[in-house]
Amino acid sequence: MNTVAAIDPRHAAGQRLRERVFHGATFLAAVLVLALLGGVAVSLLAGSWPAFVHFKLSFLTREIWNPVTEQFGALAPVYGTLVTSFLALLLAIPVSLGIAIFLTEMAPAWLKRPVGVAIELLAAVPSIIYGIWGLFVLAPVLQRHVQPWLIAWLGPLPLIGKLFQGPPYGIGVLTASFVLAIMVIPFISAVMRDVFETVPDVLKESGYGLGATTWEVIWQVVIPYARTGMIGGIMLGLGRALGETMAVTFVIGNAHRIGSSLLAPGTTISASIANEFTEAVGELYSSSLIALGALLFLITFSVIAAARFMLLRLERRALSSV
Amino acid sequence: MNRRTIRQLTNVLALGLSGLATAIGLFLLGAILWTLIRNGLAGVSLKLFTAMTPPPGGSGGLLNAIYGSVVMTVIGILIGGPVGMLAGTYLAEYGRSARISALIRFVNDVLLSAPSIIIGLFVYELLVVRMGHFSAIAGAVALAIIAMPVTVRTTEDMLNLVPQGMKDASTAMGAYQWRTITNVIYPAARSGILTGLLLAVARISGETAPLLFTALNNQFWSSHLAAPMANLPVVIFQFALSPYPNWQQLAWSGALLITLSILILSISARLVVSSLNSGGRH
């Protein structure tokens, strides 16, 4: 059949045309990826324009959020987003590191795969499930057993005591951070496991050969070697935590204020948008919410871009060393 | 205590903590599943799959929400899947070393982890504002935009696994590149691409945030793509936060349903991969 194709000029022309069409279609689809990101940026900018024109820079510096008088400022949600994500990382990093160490250096071969898959499944659970679990299971547990303890023991301390005062609501900034931590653990530990596996065995064996314990090899050989990749994984987790919506919306309490206590209700950018966007009346209100979205886009974009850049550099190094 | 004992104690302590961290992770997965089963199972009956979402206090099921979720997920993957496959094909074959491919890969990775609520806002501006109302098709487009980067990534990775020798053999027979790709490379990478699609379906079928301002919700049966459509995630969101016990029960049953289907999807995607790997070794 192919010999016929080579002889028949009309058939050959048809083949060339199909080649051009297919090549063009794949190229268009690939460029669509770029167009999507551009479209997202442009539409967010256009939607938030009225709010930025009206409030100018004060949008970024004011805490007020009053739909009745149409006064809006982004400070409380931005603060909430940053604080919950930071606390979530603080809780998630040690646990993720532990899981990665267990999976790469400790677990016997038959245990590696099932445990690894179970942790990955934790990442597949949709965020709304974390939301209702956080609200109906985790929040009451924290309210009854953890928060009274924090208030009694840490509340009276100078400096950090302020963070743990007030009544135990159950829901609030701390609970949201806990839920976020649980959600990012599988992402961070998966990346850490993958970078730990790129550490050449020869390096580890020379550590053991010098009489180092497993932990000393991990701390002094594996972790320094994998540092860039680990930071990349942490930043990916951070990007995830910053933009997480449904789980936080359930447990943060949705109060547009900056409380000094971590036990008090607060809000984040994504929770504000999820809660208020469909009910926002008036151009200024919805435009302010879209402006919040634009800020979130800017923050997560920089974090994710930085993370990808680091992981990319690591990949190049791995390739060049092969 | 001499130095040696201290070093060994540190070692035991650190490794013990690592084991503890893993136990915490496994415990959390177990705790979430157990809560879902305990609270959700009570509401699972035939009615759940045959009746519409009820008014507060009435009895009903989740039929319209299940239907809406399936419809929007299917349309989403039907749009996002093929487009993502084509883009992945460009990155792996035609544009493997083109300068623009590096940029596309990077942007795709950014989209892969971009907050889904932002995608919801984008589609709201793009479709809902123009059409003047919420609609199922807007929801499906939002899901397609989330599914696409996943498919681009997995397709590129899977096509790269196809041995260069197979491609060269096809080219040597005089085949044009499109013919090589569709007749040689795609069949060779079939299970891998299928896995990517399954993972994309798992990813979008639980998404809530992008549906809030696109498909919204619908108390009633609707198969109209231009109208708001009920879907499981948004129904779970609204019913779980409501004060009505019958709505809360439905929310738990819906949560159980959606989690089980996603876990089954993810596990079967992994089974496809592992059967692929063991098949390759023999």
Coordinates of C-alpha atoms in Angstrom, one line a residue:
Chain A
M1 CA 0.0 0.0 0.0
N2 CA 2.8 2.3 0.9
T3 CA 4.5 1.7 -2.5
V4 CA 1.3 2.8 -4.2
A5 CA 1.3 5.9 -2.0
A6 CA 4.8 6.7 -3.1
I7 CA 3.9 6.4 -6.8
D8 CA 0.6 8.1 -6.8
P9 CA 1.2 11.9 -6.6
R10 CA -2.4 12.7 -5.5
H11 CA -2.1 10.3 -2.6
A12 CA 1.3 11.9 -1.6
A13 CA -0.3 15.4 -1.7
G14 CA -3.1 14.1 0.5
Q15 CA -0.6 12.7 3.0
R16 CA 1.3 16.0 3.0
L17 CA -1.9 18.0 3.7
R18 CA -2.9 15.7 6.6
E19 CA 0.6 16.1 8.0
R20 CA 0.2 19.9 7.9
V21 CA -3.3 19.7 9.5
F22 CA -2.2 17.4 12.3
H23 CA 1.0 19.3 13.0
G24 CA -1.0 22.6 13.0
A25 CA -3.6 21.1 15.4
T26 CA -1.0 19.9 17.9
F27 CA 0.7 23.3 17.7
L28 CA -2.6 25.2 18.3
A29 CA -3.4 23.0 21.3
A30 CA 0.0 23.7 22.7
V31 CA -0.3 27.4 22.2
L32 CA -3.8 27.2 23.8
V33 CA -2.0 26.5 27.1
L34 CA -0.2 29.8 26.9
A35 CA -3.4 31.6 25.8
L36 CA -5.3 30.2 28.8
L37 CA -2.8 31.6 31.3
G38 CA -2.9 34.9 29.4
G39 CA -6.7 34.8 29.3
V40 CA -6.8 34.2 33.1
A41 CA -4.5 37.1 33.8
V42 CA -6.3 39.5 31.4
S43 CA -9.8 38.7 32.6
L44 CA -8.8 39.0 36.3
L45 CA -7.2 42.4 35.6
A46 CA -10.2 43.6 33.6
G47 CA -12.7 42.4 36.3
S48 CA -10.7 44.0 39.2
W49 CA -10.1 47.3 37.4
P50 CA -13.1 49.1 38.9
A51 CA -12.1 48.2 42.4
F52 CA -8.5 49.3 41.9
V53 CA -9.5 52.5 40.2
H54 CA -11.9 53.3 43.1
F55 CA -9.8 52.4 46.1
K56 CA -6.4 52.8 44.5
L57 CA -3.6 51.4 46.8
S58 CA -5.8 51.7 49.9
F59 CA -7.4 48.4 48.7
L60 CA -4.2 46.7 49.8
T61 CA -3.8 48.4 53.2
R62 CA -7.3 48.6 54.7
E63 CA -8.9 46.0 56.9
I64 CA -12.5 47.2 56.4
W65 CA -14.9 45.0 54.4
N66 CA -18.4 46.5 54.4
P67 CA -20.8 45.6 51.6
V68 CA -23.4 48.0 52.9
T69 CA -21.3 51.1 52.7
E70 CA -19.3 49.6 49.8
Q71 CA -16.0 50.0 51.5
F72 CA -13.5 47.2 50.7
G73 CA -10.0 46.4 51.7
A74 CA -7.9 43.3 51.1
L75 CA -5.8 43.3 54.3
A76 CA -7.8 40.7 56.3
P77 CA -8.1 38.0 53.7
V78 CA -4.5 38.5 52.5
Y79 CA -3.3 38.2 56.1
G80 CA -5.5 35.2 56.7
T81 CA -4.2 33.5 53.5
L82 CA -0.6 34.1 54.5
V83 CA -0.9 33.1 58.1
T84 CA -2.9 29.9 57.5
S85 CA -0.5 28.8 54.7
F86 CA 2.6 29.5 56.9
L87 CA 1.2 27.6 59.9
A88 CA 0.2 24.7 57.6
L89 CA 3.7 24.5 56.3
L90 CA 5.1 24.6 59.8
L91 CA 3.0 21.6 60.7
A92 CA 3.3 19.8 57.4
I93 CA 7.1 20.0 56.8
P94 CA 8.3 17.8 59.7
V95 CA 5.6 15.2 59.1
S96 CA 6.3 15.1 55.3
L97 CA 10.0 14.8 55.9
G98 CA 9.3 11.9 58.2
I99 CA 7.1 10.1 55.7
A100 CA 9.7 10.6 52.9
I101 CA 12.5 9.3 55.1
F102 CA 10.4 6.3 56.1
L103 CA 9.5 5.5 52.5
T104 CA 13.0 5.8 51.1
E105 CA 15.4 4.8 53.9
M106 CA 13.4 2.6 56.4
A107 CA 10.5 0.7 54.9
P108 CA 11.1 -2.9 53.7
A109 CA 10.4 -3.3 50.0
W110 CA 7.0 -5.0 50.5
L111 CA 5.7 -2.1 52.6
K112 CA 7.0 0.8 50.4
R113 CA 4.4 0.5 47.7
P114 CA 1.2 0.1 49.8
V115 CA 2.2 2.9 52.2
G116 CA 3.2 5.2 49.3
V117 CA -0.1 4.6 47.5
A118 CA -2.0 5.2 50.7
I119 CA -0.3 8.6 51.2
E120 CA -0.9 9.5 47.5
L121 CA -4.6 8.6 48.0
L122 CA -4.7 11.3 50.7
A123 CA -3.9 13.7 47.9
A124 CA -6.8 12.4 45.7
V125 CA -9.5 13.0 48.4
P126 CA -11.4 16.1 47.1
S127 CA -11.0 19.3 49.2
I128 CA -14.7 19.5 50.0
I129 CA -14.3 16.2 51.9
Y130 CA -11.5 17.7 54.0
G131 CA -13.9 20.6 54.6
I132 CA -16.8 18.6 56.1
W133 CA -14.4 16.3 57.9
G134 CA -12.6 19.4 59.4
L135 CA -15.9 21.0 60.4
F136 CA -17.7 18.0 61.9
V137 CA -14.8 15.9 63.2
L138 CA -11.5 17.9 63.6
A139 CA -13.0 21.2 64.9
P140 CA -14.9 19.6 67.8
V141 CA -11.8 17.6 68.8
L142 CA -9.6 20.7 68.7
Q143 CA -12.3 22.7 70.6
R144 CA -12.6 20.1 73.4
H145 CA -9.1 18.8 73.8
V146 CA -6.5 20.9 72.2
Q147 CA -7.6 24.5 72.4
P148 CA -8.4 24.7 76.1
W149 CA -4.9 23.2 76.8
L150 CA -3.3 25.8 74.5
I151 CA -5.2 28.6 76.2
A152 CA -4.2 27.4 79.7
W153 CA -0.6 26.7 79.0
L154 CA 0.5 29.1 76.2
G155 CA -2.0 31.9 76.8
P156 CA -0.3 33.4 79.8
L157 CA 3.1 33.5 78.2
P158 CA 4.6 36.8 77.2
L159 CA 4.8 37.6 73.4
I160 CA 3.4 34.4 71.9
G161 CA 0.6 34.2 74.6
K162 CA -1.4 36.7 72.5
L163 CA -1.8 34.1 69.8
F164 CA -3.5 31.6 72.1
Q165 CA -6.1 33.7 74.0
G166 CA -9.9 34.0 73.8
P167 CA -12.6 31.4 73.9
P168 CA -12.1 28.0 72.1
Y169 CA -14.4 28.4 69.1
G170 CA -13.4 25.2 67.4
I171 CA -13.4 26.8 64.0
G172 CA -10.9 29.5 63.2
V173 CA -7.4 30.2 61.8
L174 CA -5.7 27.4 63.7
T175 CA -8.2 24.8 62.6
A176 CA -7.9 25.9 59.0
S177 CA -4.1 25.6 59.3
F178 CA -4.5 22.0 60.6
V179 CA -6.7 21.0 57.7
L180 CA -4.4 22.7 55.2
A181 CA -1.5 20.9 56.7
I182 CA -3.2 17.5 56.3
M183 CA -4.0 18.4 52.6
V184 CA -0.4 19.4 51.7
I185 CA 1.4 16.6 53.5
P186 CA 0.9 14.1 50.6
F187 CA 2.2 16.7 48.0
I188 CA 5.3 17.7 49.9
S189 CA 6.1 14.1 51.0
A190 CA 5.7 12.8 47.4
V191 CA 8.2 15.4 46.0
M192 CA 10.6 14.8 48.9
R193 CA 10.5 11.0 48.4
D194 CA 11.2 11.5 44.7
V195 CA 14.2 13.8 45.3
F196 CA 15.5 11.5 48.0
E197 CA 15.5 8.7 45.5
T198 CA 17.7 10.7 43.1
V199 CA 20.6 10.6 45.7
P200 CA 23.2 8.3 44.3
D201 CA 23.7 5.1 46.4
V202 CA 27.4 5.5 46.2
L203 CA 27.2 8.7 48.3
K204 CA 25.1 7.0 51.0
E205 CA 27.3 3.9 51.0
S206 CA 30.4 6.0 51.5
G207 CA 28.6 7.5 54.5
Y208 CA 27.8 4.1 55.9
G209 CA 31.3 2.9 55.1
L210 CA 32.7 5.6 57.4
G211 CA 30.5 4.2 60.2
A212 CA 27.7 6.7 60.1
T213 CA 24.3 5.8 61.5
T214 CA 21.2 5.8 59.2
W215 CA 20.1 9.2 60.6
E216 CA 23.6 10.7 60.2
V217 CA 23.6 9.6 56.5
I218 CA 20.1 11.1 56.1
W219 CA 21.0 14.4 57.8
Q220 CA 24.5 14.9 56.4
V221 CA 24.4 13.2 53.0
V222 CA 20.8 12.8 51.7
I223 CA 19.3 16.1 52.9
P224 CA 22.1 18.4 51.7
Y225 CA 22.1 16.7 48.3
A226 CA 18.4 17.0 47.9
R227 CA 18.0 20.5 49.4
T228 CA 17.0 22.4 46.2
G229 CA 14.3 19.8 45.4
M230 CA 13.0 19.7 48.9
I231 CA 12.5 23.5 48.8
G232 CA 10.8 23.2 45.5
G233 CA 8.4 20.6 46.9
I234 CA 7.7 22.8 49.9
M235 CA 7.0 25.7 47.6
L236 CA 4.6 23.5 45.6
G237 CA 2.8 22.7 48.9
L238 CA 2.7 26.4 49.7
G239 CA 1.1 27.2 46.3
R240 CA -1.5 24.5 47.1
A241 CA -2.2 25.9 50.6
L242 CA -2.5 29.5 49.4
G243 CA -5.1 28.7 46.8
E244 CA -7.1 26.0 48.7
T245 CA -10.7 27.0 48.9
M246 CA -13.4 24.6 50.0
A247 CA -11.7 23.0 53.0
V248 CA -10.8 26.4 54.4
T249 CA -14.2 27.9 53.7
F250 CA -15.8 25.2 56.0
V251 CA -13.6 25.7 59.0
I252 CA -12.2 29.3 59.1
G253 CA -15.4 31.1 60.3
N254 CA -15.4 33.8 57.6
A255 CA -14.8 36.9 59.6
H256 CA -13.3 39.9 57.8
R257 CA -11.0 40.9 60.6
I258 CA -7.4 40.4 61.8
G259 CA -7.6 38.9 65.2
S260 CA -4.4 38.6 67.3
S261 CA -5.4 35.1 68.4
L262 CA -5.0 32.1 66.2
L263 CA -8.1 30.6 67.8
A264 CA -10.4 33.4 66.5
P265 CA -12.3 33.1 63.2
G266 CA -10.7 34.8 60.2
T267 CA -10.9 34.6 56.5
T268 CA -8.7 33.9 53.5
I269 CA -8.9 35.2 49.9
S270 CA -10.3 32.1 48.4
A271 CA -12.8 31.6 51.3
S272 CA -14.1 35.2 50.8
I273 CA -14.6 34.7 47.1
A274 CA -16.3 31.3 47.6
N275 CA -18.7 32.6 50.2
E276 CA -19.6 36.0 48.8
F277 CA -19.2 36.0 45.0
T278 CA -22.6 34.6 44.0
E279 CA -24.3 36.9 46.4
A280 CA -22.3 40.1 45.7
V281 CA -24.6 42.9 44.5
G282 CA -23.2 45.9 42.7
E283 CA -20.2 46.3 40.5
L284 CA -17.9 47.5 43.2
Y285 CA -18.5 44.5 45.5
S286 CA -18.0 41.9 42.8
S287 CA -15.1 43.8 41.4
S288 CA -13.4 43.9 44.8
L289 CA -13.8 40.1 45.1
I290 CA -12.3 39.6 41.7
A291 CA -9.5 42.0 42.8
L292 CA -8.9 39.6 45.7
G293 CA -8.7 36.8 43.1
A294 CA -6.1 38.8 41.1
L295 CA -4.0 39.2 44.3
L296 CA -4.3 35.4 44.9
F297 CA -3.3 34.7 41.3
L298 CA -0.2 37.0 41.7
I299 CA 0.9 35.4 45.0
T300 CA 0.4 31.8 43.9
F301 CA 1.8 32.4 40.4
S302 CA 5.1 33.7 41.9
V303 CA 5.3 30.9 44.4
I304 CA 4.6 28.1 41.9
A305 CA 6.9 29.7 39.3
A306 CA 9.7 29.8 41.9
A307 CA 9.0 26.2 42.9
R308 CA 9.0 24.9 39.3
F309 CA 12.1 26.8 38.5
M310 CA 13.9 25.1 41.4
L311 CA 12.7 21.7 40.5
L312 CA 13.6 22.3 36.8
R313 CA 17.2 23.3 37.8
L314 CA 17.4 20.1 39.8
E315 CA 16.2 18.0 36.8
R316 CA 18.9 19.6 34.6
R317 CA 21.6 18.8 37.2
A318 CA 20.4 15.2 37.4
L319 CA 20.5 14.9 33.6
S320 CA 24.0 16.4 33.3
S321 CA 25.4 14.2 36.0
V322 CA 24.1 11.0 34.3
Chain B
M1 CA 26.9 8.2 78.3
N2 CA 29.6 8.0 75.7
R3 CA 29.4 9.5 72.2
R4 CA 28.5 6.2 70.6
T5 CA 25.4 5.7 72.7
I6 CA 24.3 9.3 72.1
R7 CA 24.6 8.8 68.4
Q8 CA 22.7 5.6 68.5
L9 CA 20.0 7.1 70.6
T10 CA 19.6 10.0 68.2
N11 CA 19.4 7.6 65.4
V12 CA 16.6 5.5 67.1
L13 CA 14.7 8.6 68.1
A14 CA 14.9 10.3 64.6
L15 CA 13.9 7.1 62.8
G16 CA 11.1 6.5 65.4
L17 CA 9.7 9.9 64.7
S18 CA 9.8 9.3 61.0
G19 CA 7.8 6.1 61.6
L20 CA 5.4 8.1 63.7
A21 CA 4.9 10.7 61.0
T22 CA 4.0 7.9 58.6
A23 CA 1.6 6.4 61.1
I24 CA 0.0 9.9 61.5
G25 CA -0.5 10.1 57.7
L26 CA -2.0 6.6 57.5
F27 CA -4.2 7.3 60.6
L28 CA -5.6 10.5 58.9
L29 CA -6.5 8.6 55.8
G30 CA -8.2 6.0 57.9
A31 CA -10.0 8.6 60.1
I32 CA -11.4 10.4 57.1
L33 CA -12.6 7.2 55.4
W34 CA -14.1 5.9 58.6
T35 CA -16.0 9.1 59.2
L36 CA -17.4 9.0 55.7
I37 CA -18.5 5.4 56.0
R38 CA -20.0 5.8 59.5
N39 CA -22.0 8.9 58.6
G40 CA -22.6 8.2 54.9
L41 CA -23.7 4.6 54.9
A42 CA -26.8 5.3 56.9
G43 CA -28.2 7.3 54.0
V44 CA -27.3 4.9 51.2
S45 CA -30.5 3.3 49.8
L46 CA -32.1 2.9 46.4
K47 CA -33.7 6.3 46.9
L48 CA -30.4 8.0 46.9
F49 CA -30.0 7.1 43.3
T50 CA -33.6 7.5 42.2
A51 CA -35.0 10.6 43.9
M52 CA -34.3 14.3 43.4
T53 CA -32.7 16.6 46.1
P54 CA -35.5 17.3 48.6
P55 CA -36.7 20.6 50.2
P56 CA -35.6 21.0 53.8
G57 CA -37.3 18.3 56.0
G58 CA -38.6 16.3 53.0
S59 CA -37.2 13.0 51.9
G60 CA -35.3 12.6 48.6
G61 CA -32.0 11.5 47.0
L62 CA -29.2 12.9 44.9
L63 CA -30.3 11.7 41.4
N64 CA -30.1 15.2 39.8
A65 CA -26.8 16.0 41.4
I66 CA -25.2 12.6 40.4
Y67 CA -26.5 13.1 36.9
G68 CA -25.2 16.7 36.7
S69 CA -21.8 15.7 38.0
V70 CA -21.5 12.9 35.5
V71 CA -22.6 15.1 32.6
M72 CA -20.2 17.9 33.4
T73 CA -17.3 15.6 34.1
V74 CA -17.8 13.8 30.8
I75 CA -18.1 17.0 28.8
G76 CA -15.1 18.4 30.7
I77 CA -12.9 15.4 29.9
L78 CA -14.3 15.3 26.3
I79 CA -13.0 18.9 25.7
G80 CA -10.0 18.9 28.0
G81 CA -8.7 15.4 27.2
P82 CA -8.3 15.6 23.4
V83 CA -6.9 19.1 23.5
G84 CA -4.5 18.1 26.2
M85 CA -3.4 15.1 24.2
L86 CA -2.7 17.1 21.1
A87 CA -0.7 19.7 23.1
G88 CA 1.2 16.9 24.8
T89 CA 1.9 15.4 21.4
Y90 CA 3.3 18.7 20.2
L91 CA 5.6 18.9 23.2
A92 CA 6.8 15.3 22.9
E93 CA 7.1 15.0 19.1
Y94 CA 6.9 18.1 16.8
G95 CA 8.1 20.7 19.2
R96 CA 10.3 18.5 21.3
S97 CA 13.2 20.9 21.3
A98 CA 11.5 24.0 20.0
R99 CA 12.2 27.1 22.2
I100 CA 8.5 27.7 22.7
S101 CA 8.0 24.2 24.2
A102 CA 10.1 25.0 27.2
L103 CA 7.8 28.0 27.9
I104 CA 4.7 25.9 27.3
R105 CA 5.9 23.2 29.7
F106 CA 6.5 25.8 32.3
V107 CA 3.2 27.5 31.9
N108 CA 1.4 24.2 31.9
D109 CA 3.1 23.3 35.2
V110 CA 1.9 26.6 36.6
L111 CA -1.7 25.9 35.4
L112 CA -1.4 22.4 36.9
S113 CA -1.1 23.8 40.4
A114 CA -3.1 27.1 39.9
P115 CA -6.0 27.5 42.5
S116 CA -9.1 26.1 40.9
I117 CA -11.2 29.0 42.3
I118 CA -9.3 31.3 39.9
I119 CA -10.3 29.1 37.0
G120 CA -13.9 29.5 38.2
L121 CA -13.6 33.3 38.2
F122 CA -12.1 33.2 34.7
V123 CA -14.9 31.1 33.3
Y124 CA -17.4 33.3 35.1
E125 CA -16.0 36.4 33.3
L126 CA -15.6 34.5 30.0
L127 CA -19.0 32.7 29.8
V128 CA -21.4 33.4 32.6
V129 CA -21.2 37.2 32.2
R130 CA -21.6 37.0 28.4
M131 CA -24.5 34.5 28.5
G132 CA -26.1 36.4 31.3
H133 CA -26.7 33.3 33.5
F134 CA -25.1 30.3 35.1
S135 CA -25.0 27.2 33.0
A136 CA -23.9 23.6 33.0
I137 CA -21.7 24.2 29.9
A138 CA -19.8 26.9 31.8
G139 CA -19.2 24.4 34.6
A140 CA -18.0 21.8 32.0
V141 CA -15.6 24.3 30.5
A142 CA -14.1 25.2 33.9
L143 CA -13.6 21.5 34.5
A144 CA -12.0 21.1 31.0
I145 CA -9.5 23.8 31.8
I146 CA -8.5 22.0 35.0
A147 CA -8.3 18.6 33.2
M148 CA -6.2 19.9 30.3
P149 CA -2.9 20.5 32.0
V150 CA -3.0 17.1 33.7
T151 CA -3.5 15.4 30.3
V152 CA -0.8 17.5 28.7
R153 CA 1.7 16.4 31.3
T154 CA 0.9 12.7 31.3
T155 CA 0.6 12.5 27.5
E156 CA 4.1 14.1 27.0
D157 CA 5.6 11.8 29.7
M158 CA 4.0 8.7 28.2
L159 CA 5.0 9.5 24.6
N160 CA 8.6 10.0 25.7
L161 CA 8.6 6.5 27.0
V162 CA 7.9 5.0 23.5
P163 CA 11.3 3.7 22.2
Q164 CA 12.9 5.9 19.5
G165 CA 13.6 2.7 17.5
M166 CA 9.9 2.2 16.9
K167 CA 9.5 5.8 15.6
D168 CA 12.6 5.4 13.4
A169 CA 11.3 2.2 12.0
S170 CA 8.0 3.8 11.0
T171 CA 9.8 6.8 9.4
A172 CA 12.1 4.5 7.5
M173 CA 9.0 2.8 6.0
G174 CA 8.2 6.2 4.5
A175 CA 5.4 7.2 6.8
Y176 CA 4.7 10.8 7.5
Q177 CA 5.0 11.9 11.1
W178 CA 1.3 12.1 11.7
R179 CA 1.0 8.5 10.5
T180 CA 3.8 7.4 12.8
I181 CA 2.2 9.2 15.7
T182 CA -1.4 8.0 15.2
N183 CA -0.5 4.4 14.1
V184 CA 2.6 3.6 16.0
I185 CA 3.2 5.9 18.9
Y186 CA -0.4 6.3 20.2
P187 CA -1.1 2.6 20.3
A188 CA 2.3 2.0 22.0
A189 CA 1.5 4.6 24.7
R190 CA -2.2 3.7 25.0
S191 CA -2.4 2.5 28.6
G192 CA -0.2 5.4 29.8
I193 CA -2.4 7.9 28.1
L194 CA -5.5 6.2 29.5
T195 CA -4.1 6.4 33.0
G196 CA -3.6 10.1 32.5
L197 CA -7.2 10.5 31.4
L198 CA -8.4 8.5 34.5
L199 CA -6.3 10.7 36.8
A200 CA -7.8 13.8 35.1
V201 CA -11.3 12.5 35.6
A202 CA -10.5 11.8 39.3
R203 CA -9.2 15.3 39.6
I204 CA -12.1 17.1 38.2
S205 CA -15.0 15.0 39.5
G206 CA -14.4 16.3 43.1
E207 CA -13.8 19.9 42.2
T208 CA -16.2 22.3 43.9
A209 CA -14.7 25.8 43.8
P210 CA -14.8 26.2 40.0
L211 CA -18.4 25.1 39.8
L212 CA -19.7 27.6 42.4
F213 CA -19.9 30.5 40.0
T214 CA -20.3 28.5 36.8
A215 CA -22.8 25.7 37.0
L216 CA -24.2 26.9 40.4
N217 CA -26.8 24.4 41.5
N218 CA -30.3 23.4 40.7
Q219 CA -32.9 22.0 43.1
F220 CA -34.6 20.2 40.3
W221 CA -33.9 17.8 37.4
S222 CA -32.4 19.6 34.5
S223 CA -30.7 18.2 31.4
H224 CA -30.5 21.6 29.8
L225 CA -26.8 22.5 29.2
A226 CA -27.5 26.2 29.0
A227 CA -29.2 26.3 32.4
P228 CA -27.8 25.9 36.0
M229 CA -27.3 22.2 36.8
A230 CA -27.1 20.4 40.1
N231 CA -23.8 18.6 40.9
L232 CA -22.6 16.6 43.8
P233 CA -19.8 18.8 45.1
V234 CA -21.9 22.0 45.3
V235 CA -24.9 20.1 46.8
I236 CA -22.5 18.6 49.4
F237 CA -21.3 22.1 50.2
Q238 CA -24.7 23.6 50.6
F239 CA -26.3 20.7 52.4
A240 CA -23.5 20.1 54.8
L241 CA -23.6 23.8 56.0
S242 CA -27.4 23.7 56.3
P243 CA -29.2 23.3 59.7
Y244 CA -31.5 20.6 58.3
P245 CA -30.7 17.0 59.4
N246 CA -32.0 15.4 56.2
W247 CA -29.9 17.7 54.1
Q248 CA -26.8 16.9 56.2
Q249 CA -27.4 13.2 55.9
L250 CA -27.6 13.6 52.1
A251 CA -24.3 15.6 52.2
W252 CA -22.6 12.7 54.0
S253 CA -23.9 10.1 51.7
G254 CA -22.9 12.3 48.7
A255 CA -19.4 12.7 50.2
L256 CA -19.1 8.9 50.7
L257 CA -20.2 8.3 47.1
I258 CA -17.8 10.9 45.5
T259 CA -14.8 9.8 47.6
L260 CA -15.3 6.1 46.9
S261 CA -15.6 6.7 43.2
I262 CA -12.5 8.9 43.1
L263 CA -10.4 6.4 45.2
I264 CA -11.5 3.6 42.9
L265 CA -10.6 5.7 39.8
S266 CA -7.1 6.5 41.3
I267 CA -6.4 2.9 42.3
S268 CA -7.5 1.6 38.9
A269 CA -5.3 4.2 37.2
R270 CA -2.3 2.8 39.3
L271 CA -3.2 -0.8 38.4
V272 CA -3.1 0.1 34.7
V273 CA 0.4 1.6 35.2
S274 CA 1.7 -1.4 37.2
S275 CA 0.3 -3.9 34.7
L276 CA 2.0 -1.8 32.0
N277 CA 5.3 -1.8 33.8
S278 CA 5.3 -5.6 34.5
G279 CA 4.2 -6.2 30.9
G280 CA 7.2 -4.2 29.7
R281 CA 9.6 -6.3 31.6
H282 CA 8.6 -9.7 30.2

